[in-house]
Amino acid sequence: MRRSASLFGLPTVRTVAAAGWRYHRHGKPEKVLQYERFRVPFNRSGLQVVVKMLAAPVHRHDRNMISGNHGPVKALGFPQVAGVEGVGVVEEVGASATLNLQEGDLVWVNNPAVGTWATHIVTEAENLDVVPNRADVDIEYLASLSLFHTAYHLTNSFVSLQPNDVVLQTGASSSVAQICQGYIRARGAKLFQTLQLGRTEHAHLVSFFKMRGAFAVVPYNYVRTNYMRRLLSDVPPPKLLLNHTCGNYASSVVNLLGDNGVCVTYGSTSGKPMQIANMDAIARGIQFKGFFLPSWIRRHTREARMRVHQNVVESMTISQGHGIFRAQRFKMDGDSPFAFSNAWDAPLGSRKPILRMVGEYGEWRRPRSDQAAWNIGRAVWDDLLQQMWESAGTTENPQSMKYYTPFKDIYSHFHDAKQTKEMGHRDVFFRRPNAPRHNAAERA
């Protein structure tokens, strides 16, 4: 049997063992997506790099890639590893790699066709960008760097925002919209966002987004009323509309743009076309533009991309803290179906699912509280109150177990009065409140 040539005493070709989500044909994810263990060849003398993945987000675009509605971004070939972006650690670098990558570098996968939902990937060095490994930046945010890139370009590349300028945005619960809240507030502009009704935590999200930087968060059925016109009457005419939903939702918001305004479309979550009035384009001079990050990456150099990296990573830090979004971690080997369901089957979801590859580098960490920048304590406290209200039906802290009855029916009673007194329960149970109260609420 012929042996392969050696490089520095090691075999030239290495087989990298990996496990992850792959699909062998296009179709519905629940039918074609499979969790597999596979091996990938790696040539130590070539241009490729072995990356041990740490985290990767689950986007709606992932479902489009798997189903075949990928647009300009196409899969490299079958079987294809799913996932359009992620962050990992360089494990080994080929001898002919063009970039100066070193073992242990933290890198972000910039090519959506590579595939990131795996424990290890093998790809060209050109598809990797080195990102800073800082203790004050979460791995989940670095894995979702495309969201920060998109929000950065939406707020900087189309309109020169000045203090007190007005910006409209649809889809307030999306991750990009949550990042834009902090970016636009840092510029001194006012952000009016629309949010679909129907969530259990709607009131909590509205207050949370306002603390994060939104000037006003209104439901879609509020946009077409005179109350919305009255709300905008005290501010300058909006000069920028960030459209994430399309459909009738965005069509009604376009009417609120000022003359010579700019409408930037960067998503189509509704899956429906946006209708534009002729006079908006003819008489009012409204410009309609689009933004797609993979196209921007192809048109620009690595240096331009790294400059954006530097800006957005600094905004993620605890000291800055205005560029964040609500994330939720899932273990890739066991909890991925829940992440897929939250990302693709929950249209009212407001947290971005992040797959964590558990291992030497990707240890399972306790989720850190959301950074709220200028009012972190208030935001975290409101989030805790919301959780208490949904779980216990009250936000009061019960000081004792005195009013917890040990039986199912609150109208039941103890036949033994002595037992009732010893257990500390009141004699009249039908006057018991629906929610437990502390001792200070007791009246003589």
GROMACS .gro file of C-alpha atoms in nm:
model
  444
    1MET     CA    1   0.000   0.000   0.000
    2ARG     CA    2   0.144   0.336  -0.106
    3ARG     CA    3   0.182   0.597   0.166
    4SER     CA    4   0.112   0.965   0.110
    5ALA     CA    5   0.393   1.215   0.113
    6SER     CA    6   0.485   1.369   0.448
    7LEU     CA    7   0.500   1.732   0.555
    8PHE     CA    8   0.715   1.803   0.863
    9GLY     CA    9   0.690   1.438   0.955
   10LEU     CA   10   0.309   1.434   0.930
   11PRO     CA   11   0.094   1.284   0.655
   12THR     CA   12   0.011   1.541   0.388
   13VAL     CA   13  -0.358   1.452   0.382
   14ARG     CA   14  -0.550   1.450   0.708
   15THR     CA   15  -0.904   1.330   0.759
   16VAL     CA   16  -1.101   1.562   0.987
   17ALA     CA   17  -1.381   1.396   1.183
   18ALA     CA   18  -1.689   1.616   1.221
   19ALA     CA   19  -2.055   1.601   1.315
   20GLY     CA   20  -2.324   1.843   1.209
   21TRP     CA   21  -2.637   1.918   1.009
   22ARG     CA   22  -2.614   1.835   0.637
   23TYR     CA   23  -2.856   1.800   0.347
   24HIS     CA   24  -2.805   1.592   0.032
   25ARG     CA   25  -3.071   1.768  -0.177
   26HIS     CA   26  -3.288   2.076  -0.164
   27GLY     CA   27  -3.626   2.052   0.004
   28LYS     CA   28  -3.811   2.125   0.324
   29PRO     CA   29  -3.568   2.127   0.618
   30GLU     CA   30  -3.774   1.878   0.818
   31LYS     CA   31  -3.734   1.627   0.533
   32VAL     CA   32  -3.382   1.681   0.401
   33LEU     CA   33  -3.184   1.813   0.699
   34GLN     CA   34  -3.001   1.538   0.889
   35TYR     CA   35  -2.757   1.531   1.179
   36GLU     CA   36  -2.465   1.320   1.058
   37ARG     CA   37  -2.114   1.219   1.150
   38PHE     CA   38  -1.879   1.254   0.856
   39ARG     CA   39  -1.515   1.302   0.761
   40VAL     CA   40  -1.363   1.584   0.557
   41PRO     CA   41  -1.022   1.555   0.383
   42PHE     CA   42  -0.768   1.827   0.459
   43ASN     CA   43  -0.448   1.880   0.260
   44ARG     CA   44  -0.177   2.019   0.486
   45SER     CA   45   0.013   2.159   0.188
   46GLY     CA   46  -0.291   2.332   0.035
   47LEU     CA   47  -0.481   2.658   0.080
   48GLN     CA   48  -0.740   2.532   0.326
   49VAL     CA   49  -0.784   2.578   0.700
   50VAL     CA   50  -0.941   2.354   0.965
   51VAL     CA   51  -1.177   2.546   1.194
   52LYS     CA   52  -1.332   2.413   1.512
   53MET     CA   53  -1.672   2.582   1.528
   54LEU     CA   54  -1.793   2.742   1.850
   55ALA     CA   55  -2.130   2.897   1.766
   56ALA     CA   56  -2.354   2.962   1.467
   57PRO     CA   57  -2.691   3.141   1.446
   58VAL     CA   58  -3.008   3.011   1.284
   59HIS     CA   59  -3.149   3.262   1.033
   60ARG     CA   60  -3.454   3.257   0.810
   61HIS     CA   61  -3.209   3.265   0.520
   62ASP     CA   62  -3.083   2.923   0.631
   63ARG     CA   63  -3.422   2.775   0.552
   64ASN     CA   64  -3.416   2.940   0.209
   65MET     CA   65  -3.073   2.794   0.138
   66ILE     CA   66  -3.185   2.445   0.238
   67SER     CA   67  -3.510   2.461   0.040
   68GLY     CA   68  -3.336   2.593  -0.273
   69ASN     CA   69  -3.465   2.953  -0.265
   70HIS     CA   70  -3.114   3.080  -0.213
   71GLY     CA   71  -3.102   3.366  -0.462
   72PRO     CA   72  -2.749   3.464  -0.568
   73VAL     CA   73  -2.587   3.250  -0.294
   74LYS     CA   74  -2.566   2.886  -0.404
   75ALA     CA   75  -2.448   2.576  -0.223
   76LEU     CA   76  -2.100   2.454  -0.317
   77GLY     CA   77  -2.222   2.097  -0.373
   78PHE     CA   78  -2.394   1.804  -0.208
   79PRO     CA   79  -2.379   1.691   0.063
   80GLN     CA   80  -2.381   2.046   0.198
   81VAL     CA   81  -2.335   2.156   0.559
   82ALA     CA   82  -2.613   2.397   0.658
   83GLY     CA   83  -2.558   2.738   0.817
   84VAL     CA   84  -2.460   3.067   0.655
   85GLU     CA   85  -2.227   3.211   0.920
   86GLY     CA   86  -2.057   3.133   1.249
   87VAL     CA   87  -1.747   3.176   1.458
   88GLY     CA   88  -1.477   2.923   1.541
   89VAL     CA   89  -1.114   2.865   1.635
   90VAL     CA   90  -0.842   2.784   1.382
   91GLU     CA   91  -0.714   2.432   1.448
   92GLU     CA   92  -0.470   2.388   1.158
   93VAL     CA   93  -0.356   2.602   0.864
   94GLY     CA   94  -0.244   2.475   0.526
   95ALA     CA   95   0.112   2.554   0.421
   96SER     CA   96  -0.003   2.748   0.111
   97ALA     CA   97  -0.273   2.954   0.282
   98THR     CA   98  -0.276   3.309   0.149
   99LEU     CA   99  -0.370   3.478   0.477
  100ASN     CA  100  -0.149   3.493   0.782
  101LEU     CA  101  -0.372   3.278   1.000
  102GLN     CA  102  -0.236   3.109   1.310
  103GLU     CA  103  -0.356   2.822   1.521
  104GLY     CA  104  -0.585   2.952   1.795
  105ASP     CA  105  -0.715   3.255   1.602
  106LEU     CA  106  -1.083   3.334   1.648
  107VAL     CA  107  -1.238   3.360   1.301
  108TRP     CA  108  -1.576   3.444   1.149
  109VAL     CA  109  -1.698   3.262   0.836
  110ASN     CA  110  -1.778   3.534   0.582
  111ASN     CA  111  -1.900   3.309   0.296
  112PRO     CA  112  -2.261   3.186   0.339
  113ALA     CA  113  -2.198   2.894   0.101
  114VAL     CA  114  -1.939   2.728   0.327
  115GLY     CA  115  -2.171   2.582   0.593
  116THR     CA  116  -2.120   2.628   0.967
  117TRP     CA  117  -2.354   2.391   1.156
  118ALA     CA  118  -2.080   2.138   1.228
  119THR     CA  119  -1.820   2.073   1.493
  120HIS     CA  120  -1.537   2.116   1.238
  121ILE     CA  121  -1.522   2.267   0.890
  122VAL     CA  122  -1.251   2.278   0.623
  123THR     CA  123  -1.251   2.585   0.400
  124GLU     CA  124  -1.023   2.828   0.217
  125ALA     CA  125  -0.855   3.101   0.417
  126GLU     CA  126  -1.027   3.366   0.203
  127ASN     CA  127  -1.359   3.269   0.363
  128LEU     CA  128  -1.239   3.357   0.713
  129ASP     CA  129  -1.202   3.689   0.895
  130VAL     CA  130  -1.005   3.714   1.218
  131VAL     CA  131  -1.210   3.871   1.499
  132PRO     CA  132  -1.084   3.983   1.841
  133ASN     CA  133  -1.107   3.730   2.122
  134ARG     CA  134  -1.221   3.959   2.402
  135ALA     CA  135  -1.372   3.870   2.736
  136ASP     CA  136  -1.625   4.154   2.717
  137VAL     CA  137  -1.776   4.036   2.386
  138ASP     CA  138  -2.008   3.735   2.373
  139ILE     CA  139  -1.929   3.455   2.131
  140GLU     CA  140  -2.293   3.458   2.018
  141TYR     CA  141  -2.263   3.817   1.898
  142LEU     CA  142  -1.943   3.742   1.707
  143ALA     CA  143  -2.113   3.442   1.545
  144SER     CA  144  -2.390   3.673   1.419
  145LEU     CA  145  -2.157   3.936   1.278
  146SER     CA  146  -2.363   3.967   0.958
  147LEU     CA  147  -2.650   4.116   1.161
  148PHE     CA  148  -2.423   4.388   1.298
  149HIS     CA  149  -2.279   4.451   0.951
  150THR     CA  150  -2.627   4.493   0.808
  151ALA     CA  151  -2.737   4.728   1.086
  152TYR     CA  152  -2.417   4.931   1.047
  153HIS     CA  153  -2.469   4.981   0.674
  154LEU     CA  154  -2.839   5.057   0.712
  155THR     CA  155  -2.762   5.340   0.953
  156ASN     CA  156  -2.446   5.474   0.785
  157SER     CA  157  -2.436   5.397   0.412
  158PHE     CA  158  -2.761   5.541   0.274
  159VAL     CA  159  -2.844   5.859   0.467
  160SER     CA  160  -2.618   6.084   0.672
  161LEU     CA  161  -2.815   6.084   0.996
  162GLN     CA  162  -2.798   6.396   1.210
  163PRO     CA  163  -2.933   6.455   1.562
  164ASN     CA  164  -3.315   6.473   1.572
  165ASP     CA  165  -3.352   6.308   1.231
  166VAL     CA  166  -3.642   6.062   1.210
  167VAL     CA  167  -3.605   5.700   1.095
  168LEU     CA  168  -3.888   5.452   1.036
  169GLN     CA  169  -3.839   5.076   1.060
  170THR     CA  170  -4.065   4.772   1.023
  171GLY     CA  171  -4.021   4.449   1.218
  172ALA     CA  172  -3.904   4.584   1.553
  173SER     CA  173  -3.858   4.234   1.700
  174SER     CA  174  -3.598   4.126   1.442
  175SER     CA  175  -3.236   4.107   1.551
  176VAL     CA  176  -3.120   4.371   1.300
  177ALA     CA  177  -3.391   4.610   1.422
  178GLN     CA  178  -3.281   4.558   1.782
  179ILE     CA  179  -2.923   4.645   1.688
  180CYS     CA  180  -3.043   4.951   1.495
  181GLN     CA  181  -3.210   5.077   1.811
  182GLY     CA  182  -2.874   5.132   1.977
  183TYR     CA  183  -2.696   5.253   1.663
  184ILE     CA  184  -2.956   5.518   1.582
  185ARG     CA  185  -2.980   5.634   1.941
  186ALA     CA  186  -2.602   5.677   1.945
  187ARG     CA  187  -2.636   5.904   1.639
  188GLY     CA  188  -2.895   6.117   1.820
  189ALA     CA  189  -3.176   6.033   1.576
  190LYS     CA  190  -3.531   5.925   1.659
  191LEU     CA  191  -3.639   5.574   1.561
  192PHE     CA  192  -4.007   5.488   1.509
  193GLN     CA  193  -4.061   5.112   1.482
  194THR     CA  194  -4.361   4.895   1.402
  195LEU     CA  195  -4.431   4.573   1.589
  196GLN     CA  196  -4.691   4.309   1.511
  197LEU     CA  197  -4.955   4.246   1.775
  198GLY     CA  198  -5.028   3.905   1.924
  199ARG     CA  199  -4.740   3.838   2.162
  200THR     CA  200  -4.785   3.752   2.526
  201GLU     CA  201  -4.490   3.979   2.606
  202HIS     CA  202  -4.595   4.264   2.375
  203ALA     CA  203  -4.606   4.531   2.646
  204HIS     CA  204  -4.274   4.413   2.785
  205LEU     CA  205  -4.108   4.426   2.442
  206VAL     CA  206  -4.238   4.776   2.377
  207SER     CA  207  -4.091   4.909   2.703
  208PHE     CA  208  -3.770   4.711   2.652
  209PHE     CA  209  -3.718   4.843   2.297
  210LYS     CA  210  -3.779   5.199   2.415
  211MET     CA  211  -3.513   5.159   2.681
  212ARG     CA  212  -3.280   5.017   2.418
  213GLY     CA  213  -3.315   5.329   2.204
  214ALA     CA  214  -3.642   5.327   2.007
  215PHE     CA  215  -3.832   5.656   2.027
  216ALA     CA  216  -4.172   5.491   1.970
  217VAL     CA  217  -4.292   5.136   1.901
  218VAL     CA  218  -4.640   5.110   1.750
  219PRO     CA  219  -4.847   4.821   1.609
  220TYR     CA  220  -4.906   4.797   1.235
  221ASN     CA  221  -5.276   4.879   1.258
  222TYR     CA  222  -5.178   5.207   1.425
  223VAL     CA  223  -4.975   5.323   1.124
  224ARG     CA  224  -5.274   5.391   0.897
  225THR     CA  225  -5.458   5.605   1.154
  226ASN     CA  226  -5.453   5.978   1.215
  227TYR     CA  227  -5.296   5.909   1.552
  228MET     CA  228  -4.974   5.810   1.376
  229ARG     CA  229  -4.983   6.133   1.173
  230ARG     CA  230  -5.033   6.324   1.494
  231LEU     CA  231  -4.741   6.137   1.653
  232LEU     CA  232  -4.513   6.242   1.367
  233SER     CA  233  -4.640   6.600   1.354
  234ASP     CA  234  -4.400   6.721   1.623
  235VAL     CA  235  -4.084   6.583   1.459
  236PRO     CA  236  -3.914   6.649   1.124
  237PRO     CA  237  -4.036   6.446   0.823
  238PRO     CA  238  -3.883   6.096   0.824
  239LYS     CA  239  -3.588   6.072   0.585
  240LEU     CA  240  -3.514   5.698   0.605
  241LEU     CA  241  -3.730   5.383   0.609
  242LEU     CA  242  -3.569   5.048   0.690
  243ASN     CA  243  -3.799   4.782   0.545
  244HIS     CA  244  -3.767   4.430   0.682
  245THR     CA  245  -4.115   4.288   0.624
  246CYS     CA  246  -4.241   4.405   0.280
  247GLY     CA  247  -4.607   4.333   0.203
  248ASN     CA  248  -4.892   4.560   0.310
  249TYR     CA  249  -4.714   4.640   0.634
  250ALA     CA  250  -4.434   4.824   0.456
  251SER     CA  251  -4.665   4.977   0.194
  252SER     CA  252  -4.852   5.170   0.462
  253VAL     CA  253  -4.529   5.294   0.622
  254VAL     CA  254  -4.393   5.432   0.293
  255ASN     CA  255  -4.670   5.693   0.298
  256LEU     CA  256  -4.518   5.838   0.615
  257LEU     CA  257  -4.180   5.909   0.455
  258GLY     CA  258  -4.095   6.270   0.384
  259ASP     CA  259  -4.021   6.403   0.037
  260ASN     CA  260  -3.692   6.279  -0.111
  261GLY     CA  261  -3.678   6.010   0.155
  262VAL     CA  262  -3.498   5.677   0.114
  263CYS     CA  263  -3.658   5.335   0.158
  264VAL     CA  264  -3.402   5.055   0.209
  265THR     CA  265  -3.530   4.697   0.187
  266TYR     CA  266  -3.311   4.435   0.354
  267GLY     CA  267  -3.559   4.154   0.417
  268SER     CA  268  -3.893   4.005   0.318
  269THR     CA  269  -4.030   3.820   0.618
  270SER     CA  270  -4.390   3.845   0.499
  271GLY     CA  271  -4.305   3.684   0.166
  272LYS     CA  272  -4.535   3.929  -0.013
  273PRO     CA  273  -4.452   4.214  -0.252
  274MET     CA  274  -4.458   4.575  -0.143
  275GLN     CA  275  -4.696   4.800  -0.338
  276ILE     CA  276  -4.566   5.147  -0.418
  277ALA     CA  277  -4.784   5.440  -0.519
  278ASN     CA  278  -4.682   5.610  -0.843
  279MET     CA  279  -4.678   5.954  -0.683
  280ASP     CA  280  -4.431   5.836  -0.419
  281ALA     CA  281  -4.174   5.776  -0.691
  282ILE     CA  282  -4.276   6.059  -0.928
  283ALA     CA  283  -4.381   6.364  -0.730
  284ARG     CA  284  -4.229   6.298  -0.389
  285GLY     CA  285  -3.897   6.167  -0.516
  286ILE     CA  286  -3.872   5.875  -0.276
  287GLN     CA  287  -3.578   5.647  -0.357
  288PHE     CA  288  -3.608   5.270  -0.318
  289LYS     CA  289  -3.288   5.077  -0.254
  290GLY     CA  290  -3.189   4.735  -0.129
  291PHE     CA  291  -2.910   4.586   0.078
  292PHE     CA  292  -2.777   4.228   0.072
  293LEU     CA  293  -2.461   4.167   0.273
  294PRO     CA  294  -2.307   3.887   0.056
  295SER     CA  295  -2.328   4.118  -0.245
  296TRP     CA  296  -2.160   4.397  -0.049
  297ILE     CA  297  -1.881   4.159   0.057
  298ARG     CA  298  -1.815   4.060  -0.305
  299ARG     CA  299  -1.792   4.423  -0.417
  300HIS     CA  300  -1.560   4.545  -0.142
  301THR     CA  301  -1.212   4.455  -0.026
  302ARG     CA  302  -1.112   4.273   0.289
  303GLU     CA  303  -0.973   4.597   0.431
  304ALA     CA  304  -1.312   4.767   0.402
  305ARG     CA  305  -1.477   4.470   0.569
  306MET     CA  306  -1.226   4.468   0.855
  307ARG     CA  307  -1.287   4.838   0.918
  308VAL     CA  308  -1.655   4.761   0.967
  309HIS     CA  309  -1.555   4.470   1.193
  310GLN     CA  310  -1.365   4.709   1.415
  311ASN     CA  311  -1.660   4.946   1.449
  312VAL     CA  312  -1.927   4.686   1.516
  313VAL     CA  313  -1.720   4.477   1.757
  314GLU     CA  314  -1.648   4.785   1.964
  315SER     CA  315  -2.022   4.854   1.985
  316MET     CA  316  -2.081   4.505   2.130
  317THR     CA  317  -1.856   4.556   2.430
  318ILE     CA  318  -1.984   4.608   2.780
  319SER     CA  319  -1.839   4.961   2.788
  320GLN     CA  320  -2.031   5.062   2.473
  321GLY     CA  321  -2.313   4.809   2.486
  322HIS     CA  322  -2.549   4.974   2.239
  323GLY     CA  323  -2.514   4.711   1.966
  324ILE     CA  324  -2.687   4.400   2.101
  325PHE     CA  325  -2.990   4.182   2.038
  326ARG     CA  326  -3.186   3.920   2.232
  327ALA     CA  327  -3.026   3.578   2.182
  328GLN     CA  328  -3.104   3.227   2.301
  329ARG     CA  329  -2.847   2.947   2.319
  330PHE     CA  330  -2.909   2.588   2.212
  331LYS     CA  331  -2.677   2.286   2.218
  332MET     CA  332  -2.624   2.174   1.861
  333ASP     CA  333  -2.607   1.801   1.933
  334GLY     CA  334  -2.936   1.781   2.122
  335ASP     CA  335  -3.140   2.099   2.110
  336SER     CA  336  -3.114   2.197   1.743
  337PRO     CA  337  -3.478   2.105   1.658
  338PHE     CA  338  -3.594   2.357   1.917
  339ALA     CA  339  -3.369   2.624   1.765
  340PHE     CA  340  -3.505   2.548   1.416
  341SER     CA  341  -3.862   2.569   1.543
  342ASN     CA  342  -3.800   2.902   1.714
  343ALA     CA  343  -3.635   3.049   1.405
  344TRP     CA  344  -3.864   2.917   1.130
  345ASP     CA  345  -4.200   2.827   1.285
  346ALA     CA  346  -4.244   3.115   1.531
  347PRO     CA  347  -4.324   3.433   1.334
  348LEU     CA  348  -4.364   3.633   1.655
  349GLY     CA  349  -4.032   3.528   1.806
  350SER     CA  350  -3.800   3.803   1.929
  351ARG     CA  351  -3.486   3.604   2.025
  352LYS     CA  352  -3.224   3.483   1.779
  353PRO     CA  353  -3.146   3.110   1.825
  354ILE     CA  354  -2.773   3.038   1.849
  355LEU     CA  355  -2.631   2.686   1.812
  356ARG     CA  356  -2.341   2.613   2.046
  357MET     CA  357  -2.098   2.336   1.956
  358VAL     CA  358  -2.021   2.191   2.297
  359GLY     CA  359  -1.659   2.086   2.341
  360GLU     CA  360  -1.318   2.204   2.445
  361TYR     CA  361  -1.368   2.562   2.329
  362GLY     CA  362  -1.746   2.575   2.316
  363GLU     CA  363  -1.822   2.497   2.677
  364TRP     CA  364  -2.181   2.539   2.787
  365ARG     CA  365  -2.212   2.871   2.967
  366ARG     CA  366  -2.491   3.017   3.173
  367PRO     CA  367  -2.668   3.285   2.965
  368ARG     CA  368  -2.561   3.633   3.059
  369SER     CA  369  -2.824   3.901   3.114
  370ASP     CA  370  -2.903   4.130   2.824
  371GLN     CA  371  -2.684   4.438   2.819
  372ALA     CA  372  -2.901   4.745   2.819
  373ALA     CA  373  -2.621   5.004   2.798
  374TRP     CA  374  -2.736   5.319   2.973
  375ASN     CA  375  -3.005   5.154   3.187
  376ILE     CA  376  -2.898   4.793   3.227
  377GLY     CA  377  -3.038   4.751   3.577
  378ARG     CA  378  -3.384   4.870   3.479
  379ALA     CA  379  -3.399   4.650   3.170
  380VAL     CA  380  -3.286   4.336   3.351
  381TRP     CA  381  -3.529   4.404   3.637
  382ASP     CA  382  -3.820   4.447   3.395
  383ASP     CA  383  -3.724   4.121   3.228
  384LEU     CA  384  -3.729   3.942   3.564
  385LEU     CA  385  -4.066   4.092   3.651
  386GLN     CA  386  -4.202   3.975   3.317
  387GLN     CA  387  -4.081   3.621   3.385
  388MET     CA  388  -4.237   3.625   3.733
  389TRP     CA  389  -4.566   3.752   3.596
  390GLU     CA  390  -4.583   3.482   3.329
  391SER     CA  391  -4.487   3.199   3.566
  392ALA     CA  392  -4.654   3.291   3.896
  393GLY     CA  393  -4.920   3.540   3.796
  394THR     CA  394  -4.776   3.808   4.023
  395THR     CA  395  -4.468   4.025   4.062
  396GLU     CA  396  -4.479   4.031   4.441
  397ASN     CA  397  -4.229   3.825   4.633
  398PRO     CA  398  -4.406   3.586   4.873
  399GLN     CA  399  -4.229   3.600   5.210
  400SER     CA  400  -4.367   3.269   5.335
  401MET     CA  401  -4.560   2.962   5.226
  402LYS     CA  402  -4.851   3.058   5.448
  403TYR     CA  403  -5.100   3.109   5.167
  404TYR     CA  404  -5.006   2.810   4.953
  405THR     CA  405  -5.283   2.556   5.003
  406PRO     CA  406  -5.180   2.188   4.985
  407PHE     CA  407  -5.485   2.084   4.784
  408LYS     CA  408  -5.605   2.145   4.432
  409ASP     CA  409  -5.938   2.314   4.495
  410ILE     CA  410  -5.928   2.645   4.680
  411TYR     CA  411  -6.288   2.589   4.792
  412SER     CA  412  -6.194   2.272   4.980
  413HIS     CA  413  -6.141   2.291   5.354
  414PHE     CA  414  -5.993   2.094   5.639
  415HIS     CA  415  -6.247   1.911   5.853
  416ASP     CA  416  -6.002   1.919   6.142
  417ALA     CA  417  -5.979   2.277   6.272
  418LYS     CA  418  -5.674   2.190   6.483
  419GLN     CA  419  -5.486   2.069   6.177
  420THR     CA  420  -5.584   2.386   5.995
  421LYS     CA  421  -5.445   2.603   6.272
  422GLU     CA  422  -5.122   2.405   6.302
  423MET     CA  423  -5.051   2.434   5.929
  424GLY     CA  424  -5.108   2.807   5.941
  425HIS     CA  425  -5.389   2.822   5.687
  426ARG     CA  426  -5.685   3.052   5.714
  427ASP     CA  427  -6.023   2.908   5.797
  428VAL     CA  428  -6.209   3.071   5.509
  429PHE     CA  429  -6.049   2.953   5.187
  430PHE     CA  430  -6.292   3.100   4.938
  431ARG     CA  431  -6.158   3.446   5.029
  432ARG     CA  432  -5.805   3.340   4.944
  433PRO     CA  433  -5.654   3.558   4.666
  434ASN     CA  434  -5.574   3.399   4.332
  435ALA     CA  435  -5.206   3.485   4.371
  436PRO     CA  436  -4.993   3.442   4.684
  437ARG     CA  437  -4.935   3.758   4.886
  438HIS     CA  438  -4.674   3.844   5.145
  439ASN     CA  439  -4.755   3.889   5.513
  440ALA     CA  440  -4.778   4.266   5.486
  441ALA     CA  441  -5.088   4.223   5.273
  442GLU     CA  442  -5.275   4.051   5.556
  443ARG     CA  443  -5.553   4.254   5.713
  444ALA     CA  444  -5.688   4.203   6.060
   0.00000   0.00000   0.00000
